[in-house]
Amino acid sequence: NMLWIAADALKAPLPVSWTAQKDGDGRTYFHNHLTNQSRWEHPLDPHFRKLRDKYRQSNAGLDSGGVGGRSSLVLAGHAIRERSGSGSVNSCGYGGSTPPLPAVT
């Protein structure tokens, strides 16, 4: 059962130098005011993907994909991606092609 990873990701606060912003279409993106870097995904998403991958490796062969298995994690992942209010999602949390990030002033 990896739902705890998705739950932790959903509750994860932004690192201190990051803020959540909205573009002109109302989509959420994240901006680091120290590095002036912007991204569509939550800054901690790579950490939680690594944690998920490590957990999968350590439990290889044990995950049946049924209730509480991989399929449940996928559903929970979609809930995390939908924190930005998007419907159909890709790995960046948005449906279709990923739009360019807006300039932050």
mmCIF file with all atom_site columns, C-alpha atoms in Angstrom:
data_model
loop_
_atom_site.group_PDB
_atom_site.id
_atom_site.type_symbol
_atom_site.label_atom_id
_atom_site.label_alt_id
_atom_site.label_comp_id
_atom_site.label_asym_id
_atom_site.label_entity_id
_atom_site.label_seq_id
_atom_site.pdbx_PDB_ins_code
_atom_site.Cartn_x
_atom_site.Cartn_y
_atom_site.Cartn_z
_atom_site.occupancy
_atom_site.B_iso_or_equiv
_atom_site.pdbx_formal_charge
_atom_site.auth_seq_id
_atom_site.auth_comp_id
_atom_site.auth_asym_id
_atom_site.auth_atom_id
_atom_site.pdbx_PDB_model_num
ATOM 1   C CA . ASN A 1 1   ? 0.000  0.000  0.000   1.00 0.00 ? 1   ASN A CA 1
ATOM 2   C CA . MET A 1 2   ? 1.593  3.250  -1.169  1.00 0.00 ? 2   MET A CA 1
ATOM 3   C CA . LEU A 1 3   ? -1.297 5.612  -0.518  1.00 0.00 ? 3   LEU A CA 1
ATOM 4   C CA . TRP A 1 4   ? 0.647  7.163  2.346   1.00 0.00 ? 4   TRP A CA 1
ATOM 5   C CA . ILE A 1 5   ? 3.148  8.508  -0.200  1.00 0.00 ? 5   ILE A CA 1
ATOM 6   C CA . ALA A 1 6   ? 0.374  10.197 -2.171  1.00 0.00 ? 6   ALA A CA 1
ATOM 7   C CA . ALA A 1 7   ? -1.186 11.528 1.038   1.00 0.00 ? 7   ALA A CA 1
ATOM 8   C CA . ASP A 1 8   ? 2.142  12.980 2.191   1.00 0.00 ? 8   ASP A CA 1
ATOM 9   C CA . ALA A 1 9   ? 2.683  14.546 -1.247  1.00 0.00 ? 9   ALA A CA 1
ATOM 10  C CA . LEU A 1 10  ? -0.774 16.087 -1.141  1.00 0.00 ? 10  LEU A CA 1
ATOM 11  C CA . LYS A 1 11  ? -0.101 17.647 2.276   1.00 0.00 ? 11  LYS A CA 1
ATOM 12  C CA . ALA A 1 12  ? 3.485  18.704 1.537   1.00 0.00 ? 12  ALA A CA 1
ATOM 13  C CA . PRO A 1 13  ? 4.066  22.409 2.083   1.00 0.00 ? 13  PRO A CA 1
ATOM 14  C CA . LEU A 1 14  ? 6.091  24.411 -0.393  1.00 0.00 ? 14  LEU A CA 1
ATOM 15  C CA . PRO A 1 15  ? 9.776  24.884 0.419   1.00 0.00 ? 15  PRO A CA 1
ATOM 16  C CA . VAL A 1 16  ? 10.488 28.312 1.956   1.00 0.00 ? 16  VAL A CA 1
ATOM 17  C CA . SER A 1 17  ? 11.633 30.058 -1.245  1.00 0.00 ? 17  SER A CA 1
ATOM 18  C CA . TRP A 1 18  ? 8.709  28.799 -3.362  1.00 0.00 ? 18  TRP A CA 1
ATOM 19  C CA . THR A 1 19  ? 5.252  30.291 -3.880  1.00 0.00 ? 19  THR A CA 1
ATOM 20  C CA . ALA A 1 20  ? 2.195  29.076 -5.779  1.00 0.00 ? 20  ALA A CA 1
ATOM 21  C CA . GLN A 1 21  ? 1.071  31.455 -8.537  1.00 0.00 ? 21  GLN A CA 1
ATOM 22  C CA . LYS A 1 22  ? -1.742 31.494 -11.114 1.00 0.00 ? 22  LYS A CA 1
ATOM 23  C CA . ASP A 1 23  ? -1.217 32.217 -14.807 1.00 0.00 ? 23  ASP A CA 1
ATOM 24  C CA . GLY A 1 24  ? -3.652 34.205 -16.947 1.00 0.00 ? 24  GLY A CA 1
ATOM 25  C CA . ASP A 1 25  ? -5.764 31.062 -17.494 1.00 0.00 ? 25  ASP A CA 1
ATOM 26  C CA . GLY A 1 26  ? -5.992 30.306 -13.772 1.00 0.00 ? 26  GLY A CA 1
ATOM 27  C CA . ARG A 1 27  ? -3.521 27.386 -13.844 1.00 0.00 ? 27  ARG A CA 1
ATOM 28  C CA . THR A 1 28  ? -1.273 26.952 -10.832 1.00 0.00 ? 28  THR A CA 1
ATOM 29  C CA . TYR A 1 29  ? 2.490  27.073 -11.244 1.00 0.00 ? 29  TYR A CA 1
ATOM 30  C CA . PHE A 1 30  ? 5.297  27.390 -8.728  1.00 0.00 ? 30  PHE A CA 1
ATOM 31  C CA . HIS A 1 31  ? 7.944  30.109 -8.539  1.00 0.00 ? 31  HIS A CA 1
ATOM 32  C CA . ASN A 1 32  ? 11.198 30.212 -6.581  1.00 0.00 ? 32  ASN A CA 1
ATOM 33  C CA . HIS A 1 33  ? 11.919 33.840 -5.727  1.00 0.00 ? 33  HIS A CA 1
ATOM 34  C CA . LEU A 1 34  ? 15.588 33.119 -4.911  1.00 0.00 ? 34  LEU A CA 1
ATOM 35  C CA . THR A 1 35  ? 16.503 31.470 -8.222  1.00 0.00 ? 35  THR A CA 1
ATOM 36  C CA . ASN A 1 36  ? 13.727 33.036 -10.337 1.00 0.00 ? 36  ASN A CA 1
ATOM 37  C CA . GLN A 1 37  ? 12.877 29.489 -11.500 1.00 0.00 ? 37  GLN A CA 1
ATOM 38  C CA . SER A 1 38  ? 9.281  28.592 -12.343 1.00 0.00 ? 38  SER A CA 1
ATOM 39  C CA . ARG A 1 39  ? 7.772  25.154 -12.895 1.00 0.00 ? 39  ARG A CA 1
ATOM 40  C CA . TRP A 1 40  ? 4.385  23.539 -13.362 1.00 0.00 ? 40  TRP A CA 1
ATOM 41  C CA . GLU A 1 41  ? 4.934  20.712 -10.894 1.00 0.00 ? 41  GLU A CA 1
ATOM 42  C CA . HIS A 1 42  ? 5.164  21.097 -7.113  1.00 0.00 ? 42  HIS A CA 1
ATOM 43  C CA . PRO A 1 43  ? 8.862  21.448 -6.185  1.00 0.00 ? 43  PRO A CA 1
ATOM 44  C CA . LEU A 1 44  ? 8.699  18.327 -3.993  1.00 0.00 ? 44  LEU A CA 1
ATOM 45  C CA . ASP A 1 45  ? 7.090  16.080 -6.638  1.00 0.00 ? 45  ASP A CA 1
ATOM 46  C CA . PRO A 1 46  ? 10.478 14.640 -7.761  1.00 0.00 ? 46  PRO A CA 1
ATOM 47  C CA . HIS A 1 47  ? 11.199 13.666 -4.133  1.00 0.00 ? 47  HIS A CA 1
ATOM 48  C CA . PHE A 1 48  ? 7.884  11.817 -3.816  1.00 0.00 ? 48  PHE A CA 1
ATOM 49  C CA . ARG A 1 49  ? 8.378  10.062 -7.179  1.00 0.00 ? 49  ARG A CA 1
ATOM 50  C CA . LYS A 1 50  ? 11.794 8.818  -5.978  1.00 0.00 ? 50  LYS A CA 1
ATOM 51  C CA . LEU A 1 51  ? 10.225 7.657  -2.719  1.00 0.00 ? 51  LEU A CA 1
ATOM 52  C CA . ARG A 1 52  ? 7.488  5.817  -4.672  1.00 0.00 ? 52  ARG A CA 1
ATOM 53  C CA . ASP A 1 53  ? 10.091 4.198  -6.947  1.00 0.00 ? 53  ASP A CA 1
ATOM 54  C CA . LYS A 1 54  ? 12.213 3.066  -3.973  1.00 0.00 ? 54  LYS A CA 1
ATOM 55  C CA . TYR A 1 55  ? 9.146  1.628  -2.289  1.00 0.00 ? 55  TYR A CA 1
ATOM 56  C CA . ARG A 1 56  ? 8.170  -0.207 -5.484  1.00 0.00 ? 56  ARG A CA 1
ATOM 57  C CA . GLN A 1 57  ? 11.679 -1.673 -5.793  1.00 0.00 ? 57  GLN A CA 1
ATOM 58  C CA . SER A 1 58  ? 11.715 -2.859 -2.202  1.00 0.00 ? 58  SER A CA 1
ATOM 59  C CA . ASN A 1 59  ? 8.303  -4.479 -2.672  1.00 0.00 ? 59  ASN A CA 1
ATOM 60  C CA . ALA A 1 60  ? 8.809  -5.823 -6.210  1.00 0.00 ? 60  ALA A CA 1
ATOM 61  C CA . GLY A 1 61  ? 6.507  -8.746 -6.843  1.00 0.00 ? 61  GLY A CA 1
ATOM 62  C CA . LEU A 1 62  ? 4.341  -8.012 -3.815  1.00 0.00 ? 62  LEU A CA 1
ATOM 63  C CA . ASP A 1 63  ? 2.120  -5.348 -5.451  1.00 0.00 ? 63  ASP A CA 1
ATOM 64  C CA . SER A 1 64  ? -0.827 -7.053 -7.087  1.00 0.00 ? 64  SER A CA 1
ATOM 65  C CA . GLY A 1 65  ? -2.241 -3.825 -8.525  1.00 0.00 ? 65  GLY A CA 1
ATOM 66  C CA . GLY A 1 66  ? -5.561 -4.375 -6.776  1.00 0.00 ? 66  GLY A CA 1
ATOM 67  C CA . VAL A 1 67  ? -7.162 -2.339 -4.034  1.00 0.00 ? 67  VAL A CA 1
ATOM 68  C CA . GLY A 1 68  ? -4.430 -0.561 -2.142  1.00 0.00 ? 68  GLY A CA 1
ATOM 69  C CA . GLY A 1 69  ? -1.915 -1.435 -4.852  1.00 0.00 ? 69  GLY A CA 1
ATOM 70  C CA . ARG A 1 70  ? -0.560 0.448  -7.837  1.00 0.00 ? 70  ARG A CA 1
ATOM 71  C CA . SER A 1 71  ? -3.980 1.346  -9.227  1.00 0.00 ? 71  SER A CA 1
ATOM 72  C CA . SER A 1 72  ? -4.914 3.058  -5.955  1.00 0.00 ? 72  SER A CA 1
ATOM 73  C CA . LEU A 1 73  ? -1.690 5.060  -6.014  1.00 0.00 ? 73  LEU A CA 1
ATOM 74  C CA . VAL A 1 74  ? -2.430 6.165  -9.577  1.00 0.00 ? 74  VAL A CA 1
ATOM 75  C CA . LEU A 1 75  ? -5.886 7.363  -8.508  1.00 0.00 ? 75  LEU A CA 1
ATOM 76  C CA . ALA A 1 76  ? -4.406 9.189  -5.531  1.00 0.00 ? 76  ALA A CA 1
ATOM 77  C CA . GLY A 1 77  ? -1.777 10.711 -7.816  1.00 0.00 ? 77  GLY A CA 1
ATOM 78  C CA . HIS A 1 78  ? -4.545 12.104 -9.999  1.00 0.00 ? 78  HIS A CA 1
ATOM 79  C CA . ALA A 1 79  ? -6.096 13.664 -6.900  1.00 0.00 ? 79  ALA A CA 1
ATOM 80  C CA . ILE A 1 80  ? -2.756 15.308 -6.122  1.00 0.00 ? 80  ILE A CA 1
ATOM 81  C CA . ARG A 1 81  ? -2.449 16.638 -9.659  1.00 0.00 ? 81  ARG A CA 1
ATOM 82  C CA . GLU A 1 82  ? -5.978 17.996 -9.437  1.00 0.00 ? 82  GLU A CA 1
ATOM 83  C CA . ARG A 1 83  ? -5.022 20.277 -6.544  1.00 0.00 ? 83  ARG A CA 1
ATOM 84  C CA . SER A 1 84  ? -4.473 22.811 -9.333  1.00 0.00 ? 84  SER A CA 1
ATOM 85  C CA . GLY A 1 85  ? -8.061 22.369 -10.509 1.00 0.00 ? 85  GLY A CA 1
ATOM 86  C CA . SER A 1 86  ? -7.216 20.714 -13.846 1.00 0.00 ? 86  SER A CA 1
ATOM 87  C CA . GLY A 1 87  ? -9.280 17.869 -15.270 1.00 0.00 ? 87  GLY A CA 1
ATOM 88  C CA . SER A 1 88  ? -7.357 15.537 -17.577 1.00 0.00 ? 88  SER A CA 1
ATOM 89  C CA . VAL A 1 89  ? -3.747 15.540 -16.438 1.00 0.00 ? 89  VAL A CA 1
ATOM 90  C CA . ASN A 1 90  ? -0.278 14.733 -17.730 1.00 0.00 ? 90  ASN A CA 1
ATOM 91  C CA . SER A 1 91  ? 2.938  14.402 -15.702 1.00 0.00 ? 91  SER A CA 1
ATOM 92  C CA . CYS A 1 92  ? 3.031  18.179 -15.217 1.00 0.00 ? 92  CYS A CA 1
ATOM 93  C CA . GLY A 1 93  ? -0.523 18.240 -13.916 1.00 0.00 ? 93  GLY A CA 1
ATOM 94  C CA . TYR A 1 94  ? -2.187 19.603 -17.024 1.00 0.00 ? 94  TYR A CA 1
ATOM 95  C CA . GLY A 1 95  ? -4.110 18.105 -19.903 1.00 0.00 ? 95  GLY A CA 1
ATOM 96  C CA . GLY A 1 96  ? -2.784 18.331 -23.435 1.00 0.00 ? 96  GLY A CA 1
ATOM 97  C CA . SER A 1 97  ? 0.525  19.975 -24.171 1.00 0.00 ? 97  SER A CA 1
ATOM 98  C CA . THR A 1 98  ? 2.283  21.800 -21.366 1.00 0.00 ? 98  THR A CA 1
ATOM 99  C CA . PRO A 1 99  ? 1.959  25.556 -21.866 1.00 0.00 ? 99  PRO A CA 1
ATOM 100 C CA . PRO A 1 100 ? 4.960  27.842 -21.425 1.00 0.00 ? 100 PRO A CA 1
ATOM 101 C CA . LEU A 1 101 ? 5.373  29.269 -17.947 1.00 0.00 ? 101 LEU A CA 1
ATOM 102 C CA . PRO A 1 102 ? 4.353  32.888 -17.525 1.00 0.00 ? 102 PRO A CA 1
ATOM 103 C CA . ALA A 1 103 ? 6.962  35.536 -16.746 1.00 0.00 ? 103 ALA A CA 1
ATOM 104 C CA . VAL A 1 104 ? 7.106  36.479 -13.079 1.00 0.00 ? 104 VAL A CA 1
ATOM 105 C CA . THR A 1 105 ? 7.745  40.125 -12.314 1.00 0.00 ? 105 THR A CA 1
#
